[in-house]
Tab-separated table of C-alpha atoms in Angstrom:
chain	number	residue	atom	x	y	z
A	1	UNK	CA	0.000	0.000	0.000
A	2	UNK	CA	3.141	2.736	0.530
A	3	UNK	CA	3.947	1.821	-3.311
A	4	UNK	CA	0.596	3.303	-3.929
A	5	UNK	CA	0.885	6.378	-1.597
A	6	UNK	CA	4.576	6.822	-3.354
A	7	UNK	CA	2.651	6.889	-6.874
A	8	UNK	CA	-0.451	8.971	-6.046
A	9	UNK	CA	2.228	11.804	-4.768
A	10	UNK	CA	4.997	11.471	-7.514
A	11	UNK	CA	7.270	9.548	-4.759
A	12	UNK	CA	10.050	7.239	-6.245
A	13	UNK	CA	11.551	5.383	-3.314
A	14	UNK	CA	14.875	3.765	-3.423
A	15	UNK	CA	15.958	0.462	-1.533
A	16	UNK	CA	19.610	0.856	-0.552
A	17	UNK	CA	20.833	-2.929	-0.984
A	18	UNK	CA	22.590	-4.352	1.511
A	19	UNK	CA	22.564	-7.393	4.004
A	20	UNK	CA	19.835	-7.015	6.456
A	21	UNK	CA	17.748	-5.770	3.004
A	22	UNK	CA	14.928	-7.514	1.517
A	23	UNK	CA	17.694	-6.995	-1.801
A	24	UNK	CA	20.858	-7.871	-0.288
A	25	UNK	CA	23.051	-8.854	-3.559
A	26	UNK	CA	22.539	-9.290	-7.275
A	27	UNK	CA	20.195	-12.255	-7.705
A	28	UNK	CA	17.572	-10.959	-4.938
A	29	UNK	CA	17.814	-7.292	-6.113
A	30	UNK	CA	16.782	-8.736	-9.527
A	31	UNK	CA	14.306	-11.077	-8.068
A	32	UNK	CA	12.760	-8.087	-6.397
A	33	UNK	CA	12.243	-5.583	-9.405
A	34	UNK	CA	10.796	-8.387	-11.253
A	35	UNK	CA	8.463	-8.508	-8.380
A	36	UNK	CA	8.058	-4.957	-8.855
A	37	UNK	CA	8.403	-4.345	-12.448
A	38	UNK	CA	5.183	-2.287	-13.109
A	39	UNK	CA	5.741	-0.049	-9.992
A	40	UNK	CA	8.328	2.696	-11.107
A	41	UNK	CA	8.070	4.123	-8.033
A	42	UNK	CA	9.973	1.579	-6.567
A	43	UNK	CA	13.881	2.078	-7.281
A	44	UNK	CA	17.244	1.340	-5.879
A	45	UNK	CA	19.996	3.464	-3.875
A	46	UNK	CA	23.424	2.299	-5.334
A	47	UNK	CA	26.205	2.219	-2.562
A	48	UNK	CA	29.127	-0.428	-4.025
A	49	UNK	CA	30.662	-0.732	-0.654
A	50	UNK	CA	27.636	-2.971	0.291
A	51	UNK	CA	28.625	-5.233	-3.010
A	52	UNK	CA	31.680	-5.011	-2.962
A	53	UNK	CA	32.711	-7.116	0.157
A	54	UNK	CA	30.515	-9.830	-0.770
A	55	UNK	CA	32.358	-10.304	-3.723
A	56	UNK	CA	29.795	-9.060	-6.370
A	57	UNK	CA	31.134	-6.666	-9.332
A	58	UNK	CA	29.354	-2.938	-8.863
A	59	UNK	CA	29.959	-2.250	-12.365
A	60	UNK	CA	27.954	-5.569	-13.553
A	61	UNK	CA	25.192	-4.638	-10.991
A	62	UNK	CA	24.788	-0.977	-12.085
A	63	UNK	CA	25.185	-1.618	-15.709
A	64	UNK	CA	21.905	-4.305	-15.616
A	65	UNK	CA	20.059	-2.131	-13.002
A	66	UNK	CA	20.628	0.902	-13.779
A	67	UNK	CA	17.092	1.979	-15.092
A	68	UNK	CA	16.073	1.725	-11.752
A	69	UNK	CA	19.183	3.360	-9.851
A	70	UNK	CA	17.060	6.402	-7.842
A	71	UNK	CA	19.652	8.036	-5.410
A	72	UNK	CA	23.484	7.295	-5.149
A	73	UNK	CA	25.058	6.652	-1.707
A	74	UNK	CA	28.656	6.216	-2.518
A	75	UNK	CA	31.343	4.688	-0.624
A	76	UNK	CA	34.264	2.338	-0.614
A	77	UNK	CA	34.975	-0.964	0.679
A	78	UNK	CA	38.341	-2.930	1.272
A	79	UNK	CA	38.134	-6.966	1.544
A	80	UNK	CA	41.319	-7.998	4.053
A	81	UNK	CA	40.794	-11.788	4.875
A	82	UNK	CA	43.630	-12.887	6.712
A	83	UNK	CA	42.564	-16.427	7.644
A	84	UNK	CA	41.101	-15.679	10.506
A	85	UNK	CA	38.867	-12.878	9.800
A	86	UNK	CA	35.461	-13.429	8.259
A	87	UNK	CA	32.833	-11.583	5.522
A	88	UNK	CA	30.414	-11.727	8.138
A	89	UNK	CA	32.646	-8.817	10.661
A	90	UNK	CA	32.355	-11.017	13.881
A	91	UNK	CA	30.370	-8.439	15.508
A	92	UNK	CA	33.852	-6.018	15.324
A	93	UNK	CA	33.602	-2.488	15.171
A	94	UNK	CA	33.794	-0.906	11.864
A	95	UNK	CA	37.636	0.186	11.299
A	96	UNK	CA	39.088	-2.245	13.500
A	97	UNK	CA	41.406	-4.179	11.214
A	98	UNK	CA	40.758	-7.493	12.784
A	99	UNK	CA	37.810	-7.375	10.459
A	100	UNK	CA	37.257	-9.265	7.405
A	101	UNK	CA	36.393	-5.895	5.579
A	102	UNK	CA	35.862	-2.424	6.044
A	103	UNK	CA	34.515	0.864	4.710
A	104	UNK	CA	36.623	2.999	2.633
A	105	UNK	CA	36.204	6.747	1.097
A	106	UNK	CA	35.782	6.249	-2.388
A	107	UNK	CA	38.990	4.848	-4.364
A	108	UNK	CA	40.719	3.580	-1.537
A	109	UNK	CA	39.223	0.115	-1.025
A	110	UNK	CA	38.584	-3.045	-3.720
């Protein structure tokens, strides 16, 4: 029913995909706009860091979504698995570099 609040108001809303998302990667973000296909209010907020550390390609994900690319939150990521470290963060704080991965200003991560 918000989709049709959105539309009646001129409203494009954009899903920022990430873990924790309903879209969390590639195959469920395409899942999902084929759910929503006739509902242009419903878009996506590209942020690569979110792709980035679990390995998918943010140029292959824009380039096939990006008709439906709303709002750009950019940011970095850099993948550091040591052997011990994990993708999942082991409940570490960002920036401690125990981590598997971490956030990075744009052109210093992956």
């Amino acid at each position: 029913p918000i989709l049709d609040v959105f539309a009646e108001n001129g409203i494009q809303f954009a899903l920022e995909v990430h873990p924790g998302e309903i879209a969390f990667d590639y195959y469920s973000t395409k899942r999902l706009l084929e759910k929503f296909k006739d509902r242009p209010e419903f878009g996506l907020n590209f942020d690569p860091s979110h792709l980035i550390w679990q390995g998918v390609s943010p140029h292959l994900f824009l380039q096939d979504f990006v008709d439906r690319i709303y709002h750009v939150h950019m940011k970095d990521a850099a993948v550091t698995l040591d052997g011990r470290s994990g993708l999942l963060g082991s409940h570490i704080d960002f920036g401690d570099l125990r981590r598997g991965w971490n956030f990075r200003s744009l052109g210093h991560g992956d």
